[in-house]
Structure formats: C-alpha cells, structure tokens
C-alpha cells in the first residue's frame, strides 16, 4: 500500500511516520506542498500515486484561528478541499484528521459520530466546513475526529505543565472543560489500522477515559512525583481569544465497531514521559 501524509512534520504526523513501518509511506510538510495551493497538492499526488492520503496538516493554533479566521479557512477548509479534489482525481482514498471542536460542548454524554456539528470557534468552524466539503467530494472518505493531542515532537499540554512546574510552586488550571486526552502514538496506530481495513465514514479516535484539564495536570504532576500544587480555576478567569467547548468527550463506539480499543489516557503518560 502506498501512503501519502500531509502534515508529516506536525506532532501527529511525526507519530504516523514513526509507527507506519509496514507500508510505503511518504510524508510531507508545508515546505514540500502548501495545501492552500491546488497545483502543489495535485503535483505531489500525481507524483506519489498513493492508495491512501492522510490529511493531518492543519492550522491548529485555536486562538490564532480566532484572530485570523481567513487563514484558518484557507488552510483548514480550502486546503482540505484541495486535497480531497486531488484524491478524487487520483482515485486515492482519503483519511482526514478532524476535531472534537466541531461540537458546541453543550452535551453531557459522549458525542456520537452523527451528532450535529455546531462549532463555537473559528478553528472548529474551519474543520467542520472541511468535513462537510470532503464528504461531498468523497462520500467514502474516512474522517477521524480526535481531541487533546499530546506526544513527542510538538507543543502539548503535558510539556507545558512540566515546564511551569519547574518554575512555579503552584499552577492554576481550568476545571470546567472536559475531554479525552489522546496520545499521538496510539492515535497513529489506530489510523494505520483504519486505513489498512479500508475504513470510511466518521470515526471518533481518542484514548479512553475523560477528564478536565485540571485533572489532566494533576495526573501529570503526580506521575512525575512533583510537589507543585495544581489549583482548579474556571474558563471565565482564564480568558482566551477563542471559546472552548465545555464538554467534548467523544464516544468510542465507532472505533470499537472497527475492532480498535485505545487504552486509558493515564496509561499512556509514562510512555510519553519516557520519550
Ligand atoms: N493538537 C490537538 O490537540 C488536536 C486536537 C484535535 C484534532 N487535531 C487535528 O489533528 C491534526 C494534527 O494536529 P497536530 O497537533 O499534529 O498539528 P501540528 O503539530 O500543529 O502540525 C501541523 C502540521 O500541518 C502542516 N501545515 C500547516 N499549514 C500547512 C499548509 N498550509 N500546507 C501544508 N501543510 C501545512 C504543518 O507543516 P509544517 O510544520 O511543515 O509547516 C504540520 O506538519 C490536525 O488536523 C488537527 O486539526 C489536533
């Protein structure tokens, strides 16, 4: 199987490149092909003739997207459309990596894949519109929604908490946003399995379990044997440009339907920390 990954230089992309050893994989960063430019996308797809394209590339700075919605839209929506069009022309299958932020966060039970999209920030809107457009171009595409990614080779929450813990006696962390932390290596392995199985449709791919950012930080500190105090705070006290969904836990039902079970997020932290 020939695989082409857009976003191979990102946090998830690096995990995909590490984990995907059994197939012929080519990984691209933005310097190799800017997904905003259809000709560049078309050229690399024609050159590589992939069976599968994995689109992990995105403008992922949630607050940056809020401040610059045009950039969010051009990379995350139009870029995705360019990749989907190139995939359709080349008869390649497409797996698009999407986000829990397509939901508004007013739910109280895990979101199923058919729950209506209703994003509350610019990043979420750009990804939700990408999903809708991709499914029009390629109804058989696979869309994997994930959340709260952390892993080696990227800026991520555990890293930030550990850096803060070395300089501060206590850290305030929001306790009113609930989601599923997801280790990039585990998600990469799930994505590989989905492609190899020829999956299509929307799949929710996160590690199992859920928590608030405060609970996540507390566990990071505990597993590191640090004494830094973690104090719960609220989103109101920690104002940022983009609103975040209060509750974005994704149901694992669509993933288990493919025979894939991702372990509890707490079990992945020692692996991440060892890296
Ligand atoms: N991070 C999270 O918590 C999270 C949560 C839910 C869903 N997701 C989704 O998961 C995917 C991977 O996220 P990540 O955190 O691994 O991303 P990341 O570390 O921010 O990496 C972004 C990737 O996109 C590429 N890229 C950005 N603009 C591009 C452009 N115009 N043309 C081509 N490539 C471009 C970057 O390439 P260069 O580095 O070479 O510029 C990089 O490889 C994204 O689709 C994101 O929406 C992430």
Coordinates of C-alpha atoms and ligand atoms in Angstrom, one line a residue:
X1 CA 0.0 0.0 0.0
X2 CA 1.3 3.5 -0.9
X3 CA 0.5 6.2 1.6
X4 CA 0.9 10.0 1.3
X5 CA 0.8 12.0 4.6
X6 CA 0.2 15.8 4.5
X7 CA 1.3 17.2 7.9
X8 CA 4.1 14.7 8.5
X9 CA 6.2 17.4 10.2
X10 CA 3.5 18.0 12.9
X11 CA 3.0 16.3 16.2
X12 CA 0.6 13.6 15.0
X13 CA 2.4 13.4 11.6
X14 CA 5.7 12.6 13.3
X15 CA 4.0 9.7 15.2
X16 CA 2.4 8.5 12.0
X17 CA 5.9 8.5 10.4
X18 CA 7.4 6.6 13.4
X19 CA 4.6 4.0 13.6
X20 CA 3.8 3.3 9.9
X21 CA 6.5 0.9 9.0
X22 CA 4.6 -1.8 7.1
X23 CA 3.7 0.2 4.1
X24 CA 5.4 2.6 1.6
X25 CA 4.9 6.0 3.3
X26 CA 5.8 9.4 2.0
X27 CA 5.4 12.3 4.5
X28 CA 5.2 16.0 3.5
X29 CA 5.4 19.3 5.5
X30 CA 4.3 22.7 4.3
X31 CA 7.6 23.3 2.6
X32 CA 7.0 20.3 0.3
X33 CA 3.5 21.2 -0.6
X34 CA 1.3 24.0 0.7
X35 CA -2.2 22.6 0.8
X36 CA -3.7 26.1 0.1
X37 CA -2.2 25.8 -3.4
X38 CA -4.2 23.3 -5.5
X39 CA -1.4 22.9 -8.1
X40 CA 1.1 22.0 -5.5
X41 CA -1.2 19.4 -4.0
X42 CA -2.1 18.0 -7.4
X43 CA 1.6 17.7 -8.3
X44 CA 2.6 15.6 -5.3
X45 CA -0.4 13.4 -5.5
X46 CA 0.3 12.7 -9.2
X47 CA 3.9 12.1 -8.4
X48 CA 3.3 9.7 -5.5
X49 CA 0.2 7.9 -6.8
X50 CA -0.9 6.9 -3.3
X51 CA -3.6 4.4 -2.4
X52 CA -4.3 6.4 0.8
X53 CA -3.9 10.0 1.6
X54 CA -3.8 11.0 5.3
X55 CA -4.6 14.7 5.8
X56 CA -3.2 15.6 9.2
X57 CA -2.0 19.1 8.1
X58 CA -3.9 22.0 9.6
X59 CA -3.6 25.4 11.2
X60 CA -4.0 24.1 14.8
X61 CA -3.5 27.3 16.9
X62 CA -7.0 27.6 18.2
X63 CA -6.6 31.2 19.4
X64 CA -4.6 32.1 16.3
X65 CA -7.6 30.8 14.2
X66 CA -9.9 33.1 16.1
X67 CA -7.7 36.1 15.5
X68 CA -7.1 35.2 11.8
X69 CA -10.2 33.3 10.6
X70 CA -9.2 33.8 6.9
X71 CA -6.0 31.9 7.5
X72 CA -8.0 29.2 9.4
X73 CA -10.4 28.9 6.5
X74 CA -7.7 28.9 3.8
X75 CA -5.6 26.1 5.4
X76 CA -8.2 24.1 7.2
X77 CA -11.2 24.3 4.8
X78 CA -9.9 25.2 1.4
X79 CA -6.7 23.2 1.9
X80 CA -8.8 20.1 2.8
X81 CA -10.9 20.7 -0.3
X82 CA -7.8 20.9 -2.5
X83 CA -6.5 17.6 -1.0
X84 CA -9.9 15.9 -1.4
X85 CA -10.1 17.1 -5.1
X86 CA -6.6 15.7 -5.8
X87 CA -7.5 12.4 -4.0
X88 CA -10.7 12.1 -6.1
X89 CA -8.8 12.7 -9.4
X90 CA -6.1 10.2 -8.4
X91 CA -8.7 7.6 -7.2
X92 CA -7.0 7.6 -3.8
X93 CA -8.7 7.0 -0.5
X94 CA -8.7 9.9 2.0
X95 CA -8.4 9.9 5.8
X96 CA -9.0 13.4 7.2
X97 CA -8.0 14.1 10.8
X98 CA -10.6 16.3 12.5
X99 CA -11.5 17.5 15.9
X100 CA -13.9 17.4 18.9
X101 CA -14.2 21.2 18.4
X102 CA -16.8 20.6 15.6
X103 CA -19.2 20.3 18.6
X104 CA -20.5 23.1 20.7
X105 CA -19.8 21.4 24.1
X106 CA -23.3 21.7 25.5
X107 CA -23.6 17.9 25.6
X108 CA -23.3 15.9 28.8
X109 CA -22.8 12.4 27.4
X110 CA -20.1 11.3 25.0
X111 CA -20.7 12.6 21.4
X112 CA -21.6 10.0 18.8
X113 CA -20.4 10.5 15.3
X114 CA -23.8 11.5 14.0
X115 CA -24.3 14.3 16.5
X116 CA -24.9 17.6 14.6
X117 CA -21.9 19.8 14.2
X118 CA -22.2 23.2 15.8
X119 CA -18.7 24.7 16.3
X120 CA -18.3 27.7 18.6
X121 CA -14.9 29.0 17.4
X122 CA -13.2 29.7 14.1
X123 CA -10.9 26.7 14.3
X124 CA -13.9 24.4 14.9
X125 CA -15.8 26.1 12.0
X126 CA -12.9 25.7 9.6
X127 CA -12.7 21.9 10.4
X128 CA -16.5 21.4 10.4
X129 CA -16.7 23.0 6.9
X130 CA -13.8 20.9 5.8
X131 CA -15.7 17.7 6.9
X132 CA -18.8 18.8 5.1
X133 CA -16.9 19.6 1.9
X134 CA -14.8 16.5 1.9
X135 CA -17.9 14.3 2.2
X136 CA -19.4 16.0 -0.8
X137 CA -16.3 15.4 -2.9
X138 CA -15.5 11.9 -1.5
X139 CA -18.6 10.3 0.2
X140 CA -16.4 7.3 1.0
X141 CA -13.7 9.4 2.9
X142 CA -12.8 8.4 6.4
X143 CA -12.9 11.3 9.0
X144 CA -11.2 10.6 12.3
X145 CA -12.1 13.1 15.0
X146 CA -9.7 13.3 17.9
X147 CA -9.1 15.5 20.8
X148 CA -6.5 17.0 23.3
X149 CA -3.5 15.5 21.4
X150 CA -0.1 15.1 23.2
X151 CA 3.0 13.4 22.1
X152 CA 6.7 13.8 21.3
X153 CA 7.9 16.5 18.9
X154 CA 5.2 19.0 19.4
X155 CA 3.9 21.7 21.7
X156 CA 1.5 20.0 24.0
X157 CA -0.2 20.2 27.4
X158 CA 1.9 17.8 29.5
X159 CA 5.0 19.6 28.2
X160 CA 3.7 23.0 29.2
X161 CA 2.6 21.7 32.7
X162 CA 6.0 20.2 33.3
X163 CA 7.8 23.4 32.3
X164 CA 5.5 25.5 34.5
X165 CA 6.0 23.1 37.4
X166 CA 9.8 23.7 37.4
X167 CA 9.4 27.5 37.7
X168 CA 6.3 27.9 39.9
X169 CA 5.2 26.5 43.3
X170 CA 1.6 26.3 42.1
X171 CA -0.3 26.3 38.8
X172 CA -3.9 27.3 38.1
X173 CA -5.7 25.0 35.6
X174 CA -9.2 25.2 34.2
X175 CA -11.6 22.6 35.7
X176 CA -14.7 23.3 33.6
X177 CA -13.7 21.9 30.2
X178 CA -14.0 18.1 29.9
X179 CA -12.5 16.0 27.1
X180 CA -10.3 13.0 26.2
X181 CA -6.5 13.3 26.2
X182 CA -5.1 11.4 23.3
X183 CA -1.5 10.2 22.9
X184 CA -0.3 10.7 19.3
X185 CA 1.4 7.3 19.1
X186 CA -1.9 5.5 20.0
X187 CA -3.9 7.6 17.5
X188 CA -1.3 6.9 14.8
X189 CA -1.7 3.2 15.4
X190 CA -5.5 3.5 15.2
X191 CA -5.3 5.5 11.9
X192 CA -3.0 2.9 10.4
X193 CA -5.4 0.1 11.3
X194 CA -8.3 2.1 9.9
X195 CA -6.5 2.6 6.6
X196 CA -5.4 -1.0 6.3
X197 CA -9.0 -2.0 6.9
X198 CA -10.3 0.3 4.2
X199 CA -12.5 2.3 6.7
X200 CA -14.9 5.0 5.6
X201 CA -17.3 7.3 7.4
X202 CA -16.8 9.3 10.6
X203 CA -14.8 7.6 13.4
X204 CA -14.0 9.1 16.9
X205 CA -10.5 8.2 17.9
X206 CA -9.3 9.1 21.4
X207 CA -7.7 7.3 24.3
X208 CA -10.3 6.0 26.6
X209 CA -11.4 7.8 29.8
X210 CA -12.1 11.5 30.2
X211 CA -11.0 14.4 32.5
X212 CA -10.8 18.1 32.8
X213 CA -7.6 20.0 32.1
X214 CA -7.1 20.4 35.9
X215 CA -7.4 16.6 36.4
X216 CA -5.1 16.0 33.5
X217 CA -2.5 18.4 35.0
X218 CA -2.9 16.8 38.4
X219 CA -2.1 13.4 37.0
X220 CA 0.9 14.7 35.1
X221 CA 2.3 16.2 38.3
X222 CA 1.5 13.0 40.3
X223 CA 3.1 10.6 37.8
X224 CA 6.3 12.8 37.8
X225 CA 6.5 12.8 41.6
X226 CA 6.5 16.6 41.7
X227 CA 5.2 18.6 44.6
X228 CA 3.9 21.6 42.6
X229 CA 0.3 22.4 43.7
X230 CA -2.3 22.3 41.0
X231 CA -5.3 24.6 41.7
X232 CA -8.7 24.4 39.8
X233 CA -9.8 27.5 38.1
X234 CA -12.5 28.5 35.6
X235 CA -12.5 29.4 31.9
X236 CA -14.0 32.8 32.9
X237 CA -10.9 33.5 35.0
X238 CA -8.6 32.3 32.2
X239 CA -9.9 34.3 29.2
X240 CA -8.6 33.5 25.8
X241 CA -9.5 34.7 22.3
X242 CA -11.4 31.5 21.3
X243 CA -14.2 30.0 23.3
X244 CA -13.7 26.3 24.1
X245 CA -16.4 23.6 24.3
X246 CA -17.2 22.8 27.9
X247 CA -17.7 19.2 27.2
X248 CA -16.2 17.4 24.2
X249 CA -15.9 13.8 25.2
X250 CA -16.1 11.6 22.1
X251 CA -17.8 8.2 22.2
X252 CA -15.5 5.3 21.3
X253 CA -18.4 3.3 19.8
X254 CA -17.4 4.0 16.2
X255 CA -13.8 2.9 16.9
X256 CA -14.7 -0.3 18.7
X257 CA -17.0 -1.1 15.7
X258 CA -13.7 -1.4 13.8
X259 CA -12.3 -3.7 16.5
X260 CA -10.0 -1.0 17.8
X261 CA -9.7 -0.2 21.5
X262 CA -7.5 2.6 22.7
X263 CA -6.1 2.3 26.3
X264 CA -6.9 4.7 29.1
X265 CA -5.1 8.0 28.7
X266 CA -3.5 7.6 32.2
X267 CA -1.6 4.6 30.9
X268 CA 0.0 6.5 28.0
X269 CA 1.6 9.2 30.2
X270 CA 4.5 7.0 31.3
X271 CA 5.2 6.1 27.7
X272 CA 5.1 9.8 26.7
X273 CA 7.3 10.9 29.6
X274 CA 9.9 8.2 28.8
X275 CA 10.2 9.6 25.3
Ligands
LIG1 N1 -3.4 19.2 18.6 C1 -4.6 18.8 19.1 O1 -4.9 18.9 20.3 C2 -5.7 18.3 18.1 C3 -6.9 18.0 18.6 C4 -7.9 17.6 17.7 C5 -7.6 17.4 16.4 N2 -6.4 17.8 15.9 C6 -6.1 17.7 14.5 O2 -5.0 16.7 14.3 C7 -4.2 17.0 13.2 C8 -2.8 17.1 13.6 O3 -2.6 18.0 14.6 P1 -1.1 18.3 15.2 O4 -1.3 18.9 16.6 O5 -0.2 17.2 15.0 O6 -0.7 19.5 14.3 P2 0.6 20.4 14.3 O7 1.7 19.8 15.2 O8 0.3 21.8 14.6 O9 1.2 20.3 12.8 C9 0.5 20.9 11.8 C10 1.0 20.3 10.5 O10 0.3 20.9 9.4 C11 1.2 21.4 8.5 N3 0.7 22.5 7.8 C12 0.3 23.7 8.4 N4 -0.1 24.6 7.4 C13 0.1 23.9 6.2 C14 -0.1 24.3 4.9 N5 -0.6 25.5 4.5 N6 0.2 23.4 3.9 C15 0.7 22.2 4.2 N7 0.9 21.8 5.5 C16 0.6 22.6 6.5 C17 2.5 21.7 9.3 O11 3.6 21.7 8.4 P3 5.0 22.5 8.7 O12 5.3 22.2 10.2 O13 6.0 21.8 7.8 O14 4.7 23.9 8.4 C18 2.5 20.5 10.2 O15 3.0 19.4 9.6 C19 -4.8 18.4 12.7 O16 -5.6 18.1 11.6 C20 -5.6 18.9 13.8 O17 -6.6 19.7 13.4 C21 -5.4 18.2 16.7

